[in-house]
mmCIF file with all atom_site columns, C-alpha atoms and ligand atoms in Angstrom:
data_model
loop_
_atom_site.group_PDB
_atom_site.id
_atom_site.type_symbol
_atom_site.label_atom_id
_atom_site.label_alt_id
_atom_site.label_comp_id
_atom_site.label_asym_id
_atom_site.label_entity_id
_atom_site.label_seq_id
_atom_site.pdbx_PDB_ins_code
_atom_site.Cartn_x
_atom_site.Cartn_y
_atom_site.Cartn_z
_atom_site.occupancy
_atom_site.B_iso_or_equiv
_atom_site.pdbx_formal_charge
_atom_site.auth_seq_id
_atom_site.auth_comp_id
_atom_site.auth_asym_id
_atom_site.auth_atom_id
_atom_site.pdbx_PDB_model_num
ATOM   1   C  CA  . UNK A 1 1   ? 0.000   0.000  0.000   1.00 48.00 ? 20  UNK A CA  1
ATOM   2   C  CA  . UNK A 1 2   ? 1.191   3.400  -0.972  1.00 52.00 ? 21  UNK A CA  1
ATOM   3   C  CA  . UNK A 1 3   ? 1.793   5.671  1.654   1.00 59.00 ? 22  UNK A CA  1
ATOM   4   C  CA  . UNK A 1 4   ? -0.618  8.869  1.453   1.00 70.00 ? 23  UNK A CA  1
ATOM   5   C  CA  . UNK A 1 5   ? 1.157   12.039 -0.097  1.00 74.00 ? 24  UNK A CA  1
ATOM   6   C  CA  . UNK A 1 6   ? 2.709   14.473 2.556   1.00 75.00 ? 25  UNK A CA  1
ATOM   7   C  CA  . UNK A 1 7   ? 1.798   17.742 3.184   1.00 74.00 ? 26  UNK A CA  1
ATOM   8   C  CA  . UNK A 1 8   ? 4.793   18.890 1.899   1.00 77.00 ? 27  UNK A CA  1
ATOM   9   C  CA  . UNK A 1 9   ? 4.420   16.368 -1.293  1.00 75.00 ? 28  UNK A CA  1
ATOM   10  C  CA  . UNK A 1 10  ? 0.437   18.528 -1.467  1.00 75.00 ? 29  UNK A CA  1
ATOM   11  C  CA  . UNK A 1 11  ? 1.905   21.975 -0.828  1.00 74.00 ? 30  UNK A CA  1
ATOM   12  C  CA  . UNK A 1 12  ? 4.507   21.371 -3.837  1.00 76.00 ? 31  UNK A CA  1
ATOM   13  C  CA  . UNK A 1 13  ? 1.600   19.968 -6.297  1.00 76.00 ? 32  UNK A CA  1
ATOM   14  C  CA  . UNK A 1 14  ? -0.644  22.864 -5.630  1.00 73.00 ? 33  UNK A CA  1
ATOM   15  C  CA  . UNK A 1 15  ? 2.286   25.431 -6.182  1.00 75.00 ? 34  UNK A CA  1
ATOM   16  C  CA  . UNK A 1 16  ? 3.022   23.604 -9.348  1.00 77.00 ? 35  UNK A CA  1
ATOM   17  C  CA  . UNK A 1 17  ? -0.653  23.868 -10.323 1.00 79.00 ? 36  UNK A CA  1
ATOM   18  C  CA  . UNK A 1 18  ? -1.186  27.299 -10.041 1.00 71.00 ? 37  UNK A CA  1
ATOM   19  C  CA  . UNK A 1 19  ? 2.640   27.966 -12.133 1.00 74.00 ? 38  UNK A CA  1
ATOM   20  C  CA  . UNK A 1 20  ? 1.126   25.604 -14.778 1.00 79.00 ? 39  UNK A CA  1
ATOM   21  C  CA  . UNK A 1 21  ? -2.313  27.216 -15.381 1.00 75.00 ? 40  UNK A CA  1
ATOM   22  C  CA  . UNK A 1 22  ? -1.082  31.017 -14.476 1.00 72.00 ? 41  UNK A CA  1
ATOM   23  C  CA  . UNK A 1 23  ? 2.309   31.593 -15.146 1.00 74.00 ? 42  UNK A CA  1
ATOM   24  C  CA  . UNK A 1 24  ? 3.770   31.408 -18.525 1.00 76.00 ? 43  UNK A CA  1
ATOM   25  C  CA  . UNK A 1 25  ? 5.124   28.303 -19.476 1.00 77.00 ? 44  UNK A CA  1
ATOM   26  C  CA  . UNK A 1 26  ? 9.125   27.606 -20.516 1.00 75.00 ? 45  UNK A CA  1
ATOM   27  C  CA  . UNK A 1 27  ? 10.607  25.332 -22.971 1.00 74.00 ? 46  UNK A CA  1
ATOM   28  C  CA  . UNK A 1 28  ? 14.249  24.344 -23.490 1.00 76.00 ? 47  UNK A CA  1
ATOM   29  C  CA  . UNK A 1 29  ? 13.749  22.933 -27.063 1.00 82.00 ? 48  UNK A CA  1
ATOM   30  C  CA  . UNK A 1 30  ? 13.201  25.489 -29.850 1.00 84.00 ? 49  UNK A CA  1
ATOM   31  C  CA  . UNK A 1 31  ? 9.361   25.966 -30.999 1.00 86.00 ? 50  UNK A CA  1
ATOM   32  C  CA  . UNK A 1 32  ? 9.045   24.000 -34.132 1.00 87.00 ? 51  UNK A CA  1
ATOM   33  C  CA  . UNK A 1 33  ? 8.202   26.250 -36.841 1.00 87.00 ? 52  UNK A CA  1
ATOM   34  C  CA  . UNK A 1 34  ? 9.579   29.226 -35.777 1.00 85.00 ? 53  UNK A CA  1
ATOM   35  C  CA  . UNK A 1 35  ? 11.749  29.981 -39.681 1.00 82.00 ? 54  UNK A CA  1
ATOM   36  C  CA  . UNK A 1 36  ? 8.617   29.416 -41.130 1.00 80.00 ? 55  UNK A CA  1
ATOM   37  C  CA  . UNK A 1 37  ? 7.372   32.878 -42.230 1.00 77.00 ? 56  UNK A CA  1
ATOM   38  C  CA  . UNK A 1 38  ? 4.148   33.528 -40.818 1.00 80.00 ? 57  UNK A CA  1
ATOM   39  C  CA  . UNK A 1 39  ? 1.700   32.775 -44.230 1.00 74.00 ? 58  UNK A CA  1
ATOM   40  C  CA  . UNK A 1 40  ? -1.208  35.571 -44.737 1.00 82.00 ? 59  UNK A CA  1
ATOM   41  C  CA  . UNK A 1 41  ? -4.258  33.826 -43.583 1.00 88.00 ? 60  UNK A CA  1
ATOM   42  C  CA  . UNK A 1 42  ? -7.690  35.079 -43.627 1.00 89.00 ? 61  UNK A CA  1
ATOM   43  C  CA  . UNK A 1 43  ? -9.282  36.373 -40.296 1.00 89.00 ? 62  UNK A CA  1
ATOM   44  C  CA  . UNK A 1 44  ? -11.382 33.565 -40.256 1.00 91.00 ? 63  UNK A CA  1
ATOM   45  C  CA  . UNK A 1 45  ? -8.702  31.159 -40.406 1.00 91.00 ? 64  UNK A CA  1
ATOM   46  C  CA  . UNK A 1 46  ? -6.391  32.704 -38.018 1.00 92.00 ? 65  UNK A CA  1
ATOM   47  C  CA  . UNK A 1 47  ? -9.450  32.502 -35.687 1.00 93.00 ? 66  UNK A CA  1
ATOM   48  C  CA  . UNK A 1 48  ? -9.792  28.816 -36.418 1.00 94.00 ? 67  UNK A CA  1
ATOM   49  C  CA  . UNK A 1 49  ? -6.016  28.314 -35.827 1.00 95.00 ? 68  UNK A CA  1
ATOM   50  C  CA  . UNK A 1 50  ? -6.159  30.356 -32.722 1.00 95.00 ? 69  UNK A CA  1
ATOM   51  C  CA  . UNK A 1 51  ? -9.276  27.898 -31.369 1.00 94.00 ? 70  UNK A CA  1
ATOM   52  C  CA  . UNK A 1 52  ? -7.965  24.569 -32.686 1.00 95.00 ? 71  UNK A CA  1
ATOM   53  C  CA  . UNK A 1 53  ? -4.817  26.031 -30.528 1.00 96.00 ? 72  UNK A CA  1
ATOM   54  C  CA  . UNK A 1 54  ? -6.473  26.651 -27.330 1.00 95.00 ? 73  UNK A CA  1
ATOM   55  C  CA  . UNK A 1 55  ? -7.831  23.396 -27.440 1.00 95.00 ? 74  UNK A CA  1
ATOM   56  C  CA  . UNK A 1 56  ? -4.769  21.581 -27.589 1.00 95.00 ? 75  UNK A CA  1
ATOM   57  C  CA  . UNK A 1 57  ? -3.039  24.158 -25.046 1.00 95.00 ? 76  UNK A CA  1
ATOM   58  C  CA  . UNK A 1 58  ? -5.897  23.128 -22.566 1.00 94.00 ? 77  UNK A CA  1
ATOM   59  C  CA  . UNK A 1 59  ? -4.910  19.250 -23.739 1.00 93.00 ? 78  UNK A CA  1
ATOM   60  C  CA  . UNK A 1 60  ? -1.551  20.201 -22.403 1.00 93.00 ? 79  UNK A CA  1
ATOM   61  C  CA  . UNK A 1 61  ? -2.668  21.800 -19.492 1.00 92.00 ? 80  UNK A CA  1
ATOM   62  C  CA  . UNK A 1 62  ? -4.501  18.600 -18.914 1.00 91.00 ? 81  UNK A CA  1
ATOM   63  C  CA  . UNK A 1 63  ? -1.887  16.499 -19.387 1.00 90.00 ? 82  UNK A CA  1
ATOM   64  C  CA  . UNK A 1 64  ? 0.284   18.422 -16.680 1.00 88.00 ? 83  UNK A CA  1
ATOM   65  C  CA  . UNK A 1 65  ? -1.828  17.700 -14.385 1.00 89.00 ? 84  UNK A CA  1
ATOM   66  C  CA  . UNK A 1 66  ? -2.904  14.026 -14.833 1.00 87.00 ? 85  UNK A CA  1
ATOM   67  C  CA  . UNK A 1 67  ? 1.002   13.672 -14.720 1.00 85.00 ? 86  UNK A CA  1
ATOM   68  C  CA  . UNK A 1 68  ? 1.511   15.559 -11.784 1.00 84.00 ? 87  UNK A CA  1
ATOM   69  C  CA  . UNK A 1 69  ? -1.622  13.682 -9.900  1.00 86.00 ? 88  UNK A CA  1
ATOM   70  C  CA  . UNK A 1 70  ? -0.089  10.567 -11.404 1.00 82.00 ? 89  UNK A CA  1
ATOM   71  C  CA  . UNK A 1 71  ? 3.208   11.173 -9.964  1.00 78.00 ? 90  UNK A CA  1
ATOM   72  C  CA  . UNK A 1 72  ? 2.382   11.896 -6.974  1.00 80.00 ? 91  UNK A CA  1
ATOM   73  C  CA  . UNK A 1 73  ? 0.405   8.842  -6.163  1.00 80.00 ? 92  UNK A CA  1
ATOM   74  C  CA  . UNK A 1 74  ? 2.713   6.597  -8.271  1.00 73.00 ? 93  UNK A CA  1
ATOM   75  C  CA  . UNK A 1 75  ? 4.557   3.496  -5.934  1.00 72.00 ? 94  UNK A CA  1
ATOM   76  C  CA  . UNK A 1 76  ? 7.317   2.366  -8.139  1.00 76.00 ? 95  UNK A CA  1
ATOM   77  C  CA  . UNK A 1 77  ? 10.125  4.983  -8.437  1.00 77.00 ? 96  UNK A CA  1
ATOM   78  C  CA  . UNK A 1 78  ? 10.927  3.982  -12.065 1.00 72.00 ? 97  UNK A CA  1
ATOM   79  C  CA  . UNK A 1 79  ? 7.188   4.523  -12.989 1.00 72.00 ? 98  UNK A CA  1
ATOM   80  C  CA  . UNK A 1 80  ? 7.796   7.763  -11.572 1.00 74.00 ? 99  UNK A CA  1
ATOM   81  C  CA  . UNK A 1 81  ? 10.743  8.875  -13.074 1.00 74.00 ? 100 UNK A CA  1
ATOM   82  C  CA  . UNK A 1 82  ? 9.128   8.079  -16.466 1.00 72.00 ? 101 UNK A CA  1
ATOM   83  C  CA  . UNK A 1 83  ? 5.881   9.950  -15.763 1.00 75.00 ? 102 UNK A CA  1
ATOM   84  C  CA  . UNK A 1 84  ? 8.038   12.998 -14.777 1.00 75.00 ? 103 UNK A CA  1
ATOM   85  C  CA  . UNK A 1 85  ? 10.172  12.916 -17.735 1.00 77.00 ? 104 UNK A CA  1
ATOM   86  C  CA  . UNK A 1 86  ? 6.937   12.468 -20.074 1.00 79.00 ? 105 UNK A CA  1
ATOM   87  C  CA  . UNK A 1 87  ? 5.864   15.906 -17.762 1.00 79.00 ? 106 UNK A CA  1
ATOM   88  C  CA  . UNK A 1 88  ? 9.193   18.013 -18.818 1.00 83.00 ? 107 UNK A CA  1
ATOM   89  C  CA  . UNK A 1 89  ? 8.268   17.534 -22.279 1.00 85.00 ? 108 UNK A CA  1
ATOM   90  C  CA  . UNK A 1 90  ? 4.605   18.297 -21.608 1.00 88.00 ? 109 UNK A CA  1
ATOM   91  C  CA  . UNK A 1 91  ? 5.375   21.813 -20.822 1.00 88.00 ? 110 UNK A CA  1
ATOM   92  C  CA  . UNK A 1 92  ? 7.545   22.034 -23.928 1.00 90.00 ? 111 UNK A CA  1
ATOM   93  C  CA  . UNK A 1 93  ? 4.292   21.985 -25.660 1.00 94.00 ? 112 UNK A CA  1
ATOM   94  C  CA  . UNK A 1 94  ? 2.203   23.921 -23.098 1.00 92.00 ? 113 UNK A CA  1
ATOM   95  C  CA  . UNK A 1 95  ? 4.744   26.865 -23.734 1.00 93.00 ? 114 UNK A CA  1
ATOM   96  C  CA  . UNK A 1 96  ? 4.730   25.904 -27.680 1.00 95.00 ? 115 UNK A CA  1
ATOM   97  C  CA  . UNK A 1 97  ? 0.980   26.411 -27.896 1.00 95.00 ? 116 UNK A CA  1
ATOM   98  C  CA  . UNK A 1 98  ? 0.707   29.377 -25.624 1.00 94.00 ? 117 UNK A CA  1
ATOM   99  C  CA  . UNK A 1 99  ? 3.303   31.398 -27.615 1.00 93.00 ? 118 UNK A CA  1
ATOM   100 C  CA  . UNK A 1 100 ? 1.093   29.677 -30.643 1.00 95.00 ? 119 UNK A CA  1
ATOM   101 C  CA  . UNK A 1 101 ? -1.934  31.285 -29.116 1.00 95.00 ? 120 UNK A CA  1
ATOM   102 C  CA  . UNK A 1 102 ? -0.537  34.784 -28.407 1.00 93.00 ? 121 UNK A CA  1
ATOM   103 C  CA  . UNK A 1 103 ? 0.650   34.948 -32.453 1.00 93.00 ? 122 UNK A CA  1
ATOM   104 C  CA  . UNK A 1 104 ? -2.513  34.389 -33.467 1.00 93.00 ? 123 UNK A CA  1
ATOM   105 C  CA  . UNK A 1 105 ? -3.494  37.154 -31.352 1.00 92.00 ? 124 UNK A CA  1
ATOM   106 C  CA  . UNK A 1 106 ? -6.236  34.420 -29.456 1.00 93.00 ? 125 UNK A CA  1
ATOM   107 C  CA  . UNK A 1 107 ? -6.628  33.725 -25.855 1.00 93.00 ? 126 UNK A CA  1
ATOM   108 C  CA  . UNK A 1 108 ? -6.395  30.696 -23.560 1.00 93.00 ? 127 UNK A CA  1
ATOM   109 C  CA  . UNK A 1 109 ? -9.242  28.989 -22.216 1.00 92.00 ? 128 UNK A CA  1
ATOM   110 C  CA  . UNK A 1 110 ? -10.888 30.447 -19.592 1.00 90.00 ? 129 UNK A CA  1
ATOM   111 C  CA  . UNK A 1 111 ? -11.872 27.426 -18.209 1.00 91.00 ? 130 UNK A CA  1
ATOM   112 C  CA  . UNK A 1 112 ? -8.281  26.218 -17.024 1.00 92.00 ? 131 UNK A CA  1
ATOM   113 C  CA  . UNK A 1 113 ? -8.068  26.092 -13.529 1.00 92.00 ? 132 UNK A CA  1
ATOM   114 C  CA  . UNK A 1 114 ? -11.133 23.996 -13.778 1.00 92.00 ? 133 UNK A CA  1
ATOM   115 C  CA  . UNK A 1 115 ? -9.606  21.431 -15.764 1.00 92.00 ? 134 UNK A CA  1
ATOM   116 C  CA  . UNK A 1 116 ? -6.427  20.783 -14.110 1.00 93.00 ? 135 UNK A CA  1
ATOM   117 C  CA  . UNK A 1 117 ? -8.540  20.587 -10.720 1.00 91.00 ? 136 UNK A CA  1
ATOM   118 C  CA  . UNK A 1 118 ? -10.481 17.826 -12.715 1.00 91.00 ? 137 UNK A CA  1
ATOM   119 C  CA  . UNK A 1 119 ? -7.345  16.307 -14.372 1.00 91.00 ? 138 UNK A CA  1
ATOM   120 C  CA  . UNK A 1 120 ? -5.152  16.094 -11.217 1.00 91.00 ? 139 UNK A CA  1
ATOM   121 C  CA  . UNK A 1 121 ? -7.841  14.225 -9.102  1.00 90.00 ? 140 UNK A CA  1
ATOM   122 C  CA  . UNK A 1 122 ? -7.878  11.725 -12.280 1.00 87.00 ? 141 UNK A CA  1
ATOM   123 C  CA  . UNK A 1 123 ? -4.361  11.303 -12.482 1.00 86.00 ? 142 UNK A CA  1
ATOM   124 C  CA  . UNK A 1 124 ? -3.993  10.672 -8.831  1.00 87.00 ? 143 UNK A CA  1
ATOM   125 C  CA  . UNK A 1 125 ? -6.537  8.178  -8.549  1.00 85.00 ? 144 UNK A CA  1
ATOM   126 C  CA  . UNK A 1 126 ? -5.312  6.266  -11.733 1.00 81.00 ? 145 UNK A CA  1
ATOM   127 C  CA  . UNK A 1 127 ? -2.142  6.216  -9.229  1.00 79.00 ? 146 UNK A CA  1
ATOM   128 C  CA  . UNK A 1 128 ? -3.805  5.113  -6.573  1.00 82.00 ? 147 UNK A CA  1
ATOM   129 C  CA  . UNK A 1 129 ? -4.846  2.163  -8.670  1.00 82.00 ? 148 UNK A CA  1
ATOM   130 C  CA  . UNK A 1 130 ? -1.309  0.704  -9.136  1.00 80.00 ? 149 UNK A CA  1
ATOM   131 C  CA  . UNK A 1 131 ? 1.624   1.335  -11.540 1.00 81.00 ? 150 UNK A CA  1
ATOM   132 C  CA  . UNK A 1 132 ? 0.138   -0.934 -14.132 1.00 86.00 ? 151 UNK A CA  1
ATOM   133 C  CA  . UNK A 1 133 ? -2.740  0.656  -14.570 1.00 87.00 ? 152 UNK A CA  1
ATOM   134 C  CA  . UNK A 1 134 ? -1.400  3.498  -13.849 1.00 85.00 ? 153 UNK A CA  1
ATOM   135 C  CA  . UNK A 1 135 ? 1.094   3.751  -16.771 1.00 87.00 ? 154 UNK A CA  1
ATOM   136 C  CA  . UNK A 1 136 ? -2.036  1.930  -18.839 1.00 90.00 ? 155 UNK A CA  1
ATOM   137 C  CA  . UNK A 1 137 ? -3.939  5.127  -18.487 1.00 88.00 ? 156 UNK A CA  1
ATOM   138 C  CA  . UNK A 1 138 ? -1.072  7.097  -19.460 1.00 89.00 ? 157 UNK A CA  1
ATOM   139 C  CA  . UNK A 1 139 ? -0.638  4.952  -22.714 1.00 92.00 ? 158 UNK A CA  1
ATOM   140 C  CA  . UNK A 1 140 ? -4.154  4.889  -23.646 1.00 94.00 ? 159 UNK A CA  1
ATOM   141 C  CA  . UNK A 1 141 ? -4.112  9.176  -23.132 1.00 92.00 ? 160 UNK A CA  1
ATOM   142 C  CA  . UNK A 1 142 ? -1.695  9.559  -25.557 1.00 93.00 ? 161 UNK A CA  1
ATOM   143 C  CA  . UNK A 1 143 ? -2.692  7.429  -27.832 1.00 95.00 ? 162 UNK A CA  1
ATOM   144 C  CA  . UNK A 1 144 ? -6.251  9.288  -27.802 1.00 94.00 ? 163 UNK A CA  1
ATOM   145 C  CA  . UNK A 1 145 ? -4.058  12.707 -27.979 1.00 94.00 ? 164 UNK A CA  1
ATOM   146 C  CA  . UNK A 1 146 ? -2.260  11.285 -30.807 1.00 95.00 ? 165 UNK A CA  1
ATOM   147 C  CA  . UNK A 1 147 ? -5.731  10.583 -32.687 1.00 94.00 ? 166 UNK A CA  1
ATOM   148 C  CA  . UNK A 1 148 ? -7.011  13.994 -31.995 1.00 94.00 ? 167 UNK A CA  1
ATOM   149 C  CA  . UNK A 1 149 ? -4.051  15.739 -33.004 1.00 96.00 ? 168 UNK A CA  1
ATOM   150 C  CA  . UNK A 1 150 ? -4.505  13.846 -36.251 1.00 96.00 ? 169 UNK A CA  1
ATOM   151 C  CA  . UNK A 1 151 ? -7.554  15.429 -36.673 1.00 94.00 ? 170 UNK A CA  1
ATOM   152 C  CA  . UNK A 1 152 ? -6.497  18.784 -35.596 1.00 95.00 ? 171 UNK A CA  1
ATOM   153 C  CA  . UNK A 1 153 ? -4.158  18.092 -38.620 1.00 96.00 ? 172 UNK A CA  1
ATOM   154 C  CA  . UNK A 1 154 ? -6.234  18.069 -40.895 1.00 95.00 ? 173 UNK A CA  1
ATOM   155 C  CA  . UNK A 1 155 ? -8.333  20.906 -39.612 1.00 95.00 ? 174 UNK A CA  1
ATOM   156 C  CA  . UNK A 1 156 ? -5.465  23.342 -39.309 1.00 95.00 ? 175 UNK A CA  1
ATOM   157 C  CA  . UNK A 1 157 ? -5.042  25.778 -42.669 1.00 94.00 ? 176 UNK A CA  1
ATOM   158 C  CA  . UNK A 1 158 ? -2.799  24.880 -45.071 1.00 93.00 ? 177 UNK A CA  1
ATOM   159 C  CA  . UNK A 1 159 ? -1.618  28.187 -44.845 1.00 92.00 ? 178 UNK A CA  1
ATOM   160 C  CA  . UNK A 1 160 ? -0.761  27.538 -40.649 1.00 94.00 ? 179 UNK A CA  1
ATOM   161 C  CA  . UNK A 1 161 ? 2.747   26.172 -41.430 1.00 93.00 ? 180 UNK A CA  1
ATOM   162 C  CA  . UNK A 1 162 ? 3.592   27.195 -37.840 1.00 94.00 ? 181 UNK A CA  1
ATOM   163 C  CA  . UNK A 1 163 ? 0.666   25.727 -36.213 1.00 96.00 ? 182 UNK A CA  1
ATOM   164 C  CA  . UNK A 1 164 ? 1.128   23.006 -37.971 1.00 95.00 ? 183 UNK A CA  1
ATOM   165 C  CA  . UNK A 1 165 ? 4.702   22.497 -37.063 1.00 96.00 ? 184 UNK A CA  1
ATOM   166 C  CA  . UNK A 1 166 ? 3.863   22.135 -33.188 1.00 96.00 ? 185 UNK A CA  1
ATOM   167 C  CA  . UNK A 1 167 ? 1.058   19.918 -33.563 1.00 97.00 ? 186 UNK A CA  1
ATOM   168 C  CA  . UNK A 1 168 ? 3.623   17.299 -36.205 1.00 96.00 ? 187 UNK A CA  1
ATOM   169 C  CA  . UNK A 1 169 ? 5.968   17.659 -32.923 1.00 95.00 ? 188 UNK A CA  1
ATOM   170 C  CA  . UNK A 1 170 ? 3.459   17.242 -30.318 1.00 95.00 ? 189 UNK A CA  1
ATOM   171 C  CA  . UNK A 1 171 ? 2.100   14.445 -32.040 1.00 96.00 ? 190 UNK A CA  1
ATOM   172 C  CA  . UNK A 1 172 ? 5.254   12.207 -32.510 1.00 95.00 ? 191 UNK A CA  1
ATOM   173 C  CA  . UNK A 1 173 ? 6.533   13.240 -28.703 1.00 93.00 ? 192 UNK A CA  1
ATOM   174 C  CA  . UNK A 1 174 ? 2.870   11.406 -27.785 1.00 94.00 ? 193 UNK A CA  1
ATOM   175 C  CA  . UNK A 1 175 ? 3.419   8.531  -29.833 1.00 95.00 ? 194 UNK A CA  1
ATOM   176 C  CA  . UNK A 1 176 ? 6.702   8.171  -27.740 1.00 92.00 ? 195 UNK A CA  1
ATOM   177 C  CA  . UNK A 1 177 ? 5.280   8.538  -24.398 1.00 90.00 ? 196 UNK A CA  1
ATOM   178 C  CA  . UNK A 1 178 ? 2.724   6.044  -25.199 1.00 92.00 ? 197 UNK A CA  1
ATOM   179 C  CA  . UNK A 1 179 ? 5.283   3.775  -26.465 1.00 91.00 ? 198 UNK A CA  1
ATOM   180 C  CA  . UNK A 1 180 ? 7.485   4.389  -23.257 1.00 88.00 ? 199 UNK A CA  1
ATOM   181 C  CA  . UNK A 1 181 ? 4.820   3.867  -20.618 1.00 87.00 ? 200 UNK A CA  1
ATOM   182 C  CA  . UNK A 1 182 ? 4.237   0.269  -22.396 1.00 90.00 ? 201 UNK A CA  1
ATOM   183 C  CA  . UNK A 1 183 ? 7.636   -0.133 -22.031 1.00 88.00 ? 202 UNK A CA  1
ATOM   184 C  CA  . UNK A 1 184 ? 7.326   0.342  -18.505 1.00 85.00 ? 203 UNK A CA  1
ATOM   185 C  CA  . UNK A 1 185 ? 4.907   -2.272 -17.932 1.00 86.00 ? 204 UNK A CA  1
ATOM   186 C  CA  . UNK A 1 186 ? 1.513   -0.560 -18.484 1.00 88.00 ? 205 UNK A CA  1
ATOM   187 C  CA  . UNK A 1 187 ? -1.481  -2.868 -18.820 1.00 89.00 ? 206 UNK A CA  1
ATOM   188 C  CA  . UNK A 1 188 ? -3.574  -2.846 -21.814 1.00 92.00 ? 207 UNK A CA  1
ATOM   189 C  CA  . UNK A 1 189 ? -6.994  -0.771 -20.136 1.00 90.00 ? 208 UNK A CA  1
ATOM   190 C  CA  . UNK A 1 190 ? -10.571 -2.398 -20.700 1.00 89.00 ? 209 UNK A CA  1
ATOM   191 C  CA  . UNK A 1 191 ? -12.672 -0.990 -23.699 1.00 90.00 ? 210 UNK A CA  1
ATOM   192 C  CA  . UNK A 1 192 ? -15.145 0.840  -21.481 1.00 91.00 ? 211 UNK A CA  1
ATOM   193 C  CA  . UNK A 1 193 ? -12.525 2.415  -19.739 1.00 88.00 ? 212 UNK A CA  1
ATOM   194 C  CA  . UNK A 1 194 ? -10.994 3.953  -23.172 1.00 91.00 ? 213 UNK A CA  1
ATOM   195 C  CA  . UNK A 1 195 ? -14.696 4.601  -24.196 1.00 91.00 ? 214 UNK A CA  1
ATOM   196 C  CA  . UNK A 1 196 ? -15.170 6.945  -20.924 1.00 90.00 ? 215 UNK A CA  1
ATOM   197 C  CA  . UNK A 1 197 ? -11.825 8.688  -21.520 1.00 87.00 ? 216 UNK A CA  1
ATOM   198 C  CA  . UNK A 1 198 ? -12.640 9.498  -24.712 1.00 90.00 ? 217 UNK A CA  1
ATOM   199 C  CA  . UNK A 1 199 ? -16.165 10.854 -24.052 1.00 90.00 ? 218 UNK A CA  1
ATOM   200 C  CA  . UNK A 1 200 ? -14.238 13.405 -21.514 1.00 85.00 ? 219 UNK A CA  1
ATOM   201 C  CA  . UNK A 1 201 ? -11.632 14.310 -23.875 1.00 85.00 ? 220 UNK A CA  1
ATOM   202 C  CA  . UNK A 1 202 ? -14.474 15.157 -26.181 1.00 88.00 ? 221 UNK A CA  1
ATOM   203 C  CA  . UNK A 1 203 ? -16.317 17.223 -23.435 1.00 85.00 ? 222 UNK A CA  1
ATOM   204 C  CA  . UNK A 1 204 ? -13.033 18.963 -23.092 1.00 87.00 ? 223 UNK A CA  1
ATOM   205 C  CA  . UNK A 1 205 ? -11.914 19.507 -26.532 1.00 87.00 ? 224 UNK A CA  1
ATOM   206 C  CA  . UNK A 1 206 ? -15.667 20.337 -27.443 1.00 86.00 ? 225 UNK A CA  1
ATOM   207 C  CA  . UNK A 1 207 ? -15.675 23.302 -24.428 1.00 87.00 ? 226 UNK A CA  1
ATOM   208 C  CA  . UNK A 1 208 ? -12.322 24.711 -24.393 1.00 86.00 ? 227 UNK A CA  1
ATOM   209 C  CA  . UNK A 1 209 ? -12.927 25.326 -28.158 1.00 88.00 ? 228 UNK A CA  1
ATOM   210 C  CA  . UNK A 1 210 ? -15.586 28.358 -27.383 1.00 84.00 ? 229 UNK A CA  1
ATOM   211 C  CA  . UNK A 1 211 ? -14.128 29.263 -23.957 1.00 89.00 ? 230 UNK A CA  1
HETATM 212 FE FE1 . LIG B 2 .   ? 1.683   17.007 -24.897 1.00 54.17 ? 320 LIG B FE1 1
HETATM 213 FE FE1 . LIG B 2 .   ? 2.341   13.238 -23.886 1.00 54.17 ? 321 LIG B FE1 1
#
């Protein structure tokens, strides 16, 4: 049995929380796309880039904090040490789509906090559960990202060769973490568990869209 988080363990998630969905997020690999020359795109397209963006910069906050609540529940330290690598590179893209965001001249989604408060009781209960499942979870999340990011792909303008850059990126970082966490020893999650996570992620991706 896991020991319960300390109160030092819950002071230092709930600092990291409020960095991740209010202060602005760093990254030590270079934004992909940034020689591309910014295309002229309609209004109406930037505005669709700038939403398709938000969504997947709320994905990323999302993704922080199932990590985070994953970690932080998580018994074996190699699980761990995976989940927290997997969380470095998560804010790569959190800052990639924020600067994305602010380019397009768009806005984040307002609904945030809410979703990392959501997120981070997920994560930490898919902890609670047991590394296998734990990393399971993790596997089956980014393979779902990796199937919406597909779609965002084909959404995106043409024109959006920058938007489009991050999202390529994203997507094949994903397809590594999933591949990694199954390396790890994550269990292969029941089909009505994948159908519930992908009703959420539809919620999500659906809301943060207009807010
Ligand atoms: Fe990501
Ligand atoms: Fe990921």
């Amino acid at each position: 049995m896991t020991p319960l988080p300390s109160l030092d363990q819950l002071i230092v998630a709930f600092d990291k929380g409020l960095r991740t969905v209010f202060a602005p997020a760093q990254s030590l690999r270079e934004t992909p796309g940034r020689d591309l020359a910014e295309a002229g795109m309609t209004e109406d397209q930037c505005r669709l880039s700038a939403s398709l963006m938000r969504v997947n910069h709320t994905g990323e906050i999302c993704a922080q904090a199932l990590y985070q609540g994953q970690a932080l529940t998580a018994r074996n330290p190699r699980a761990r040490s995976a989940l927290e690598q997997a969380a470095r590179e998560e804010t790569e893209h959190l800052a990639w789509t924020e600067r994305r965001i602010e380019e397009l001249g768009g806005r984040k989604s307002l609904l945030n906090p809410v979703f990392y408060a959501g997120s981070f009781a997920i994560g930490a209960a898919a902890g609670l559960i047991g590394d296998r499942w734990n990393l399971g979870f993790l596997a089956e999340t980014e393979r779902q990202v990796v199937t919406h990011l597909e779609g965002h792909l084909q959404r995106l303008p043409v024109e959006d060769g920058r938007s489009r850059a991050i999202v390529e990126h994203m997507k094949d970082d994903e397809a590594r973490h999933a591949t990694s966490a199954v390396s790890h020893g994550a269990a292969e999650l029941p089909e009505p568990a994948k159908a519930a996570m992908r009703l959420s992620s539809k919620v999500m991706t659906e809301t943060a869209y207009w807010l």
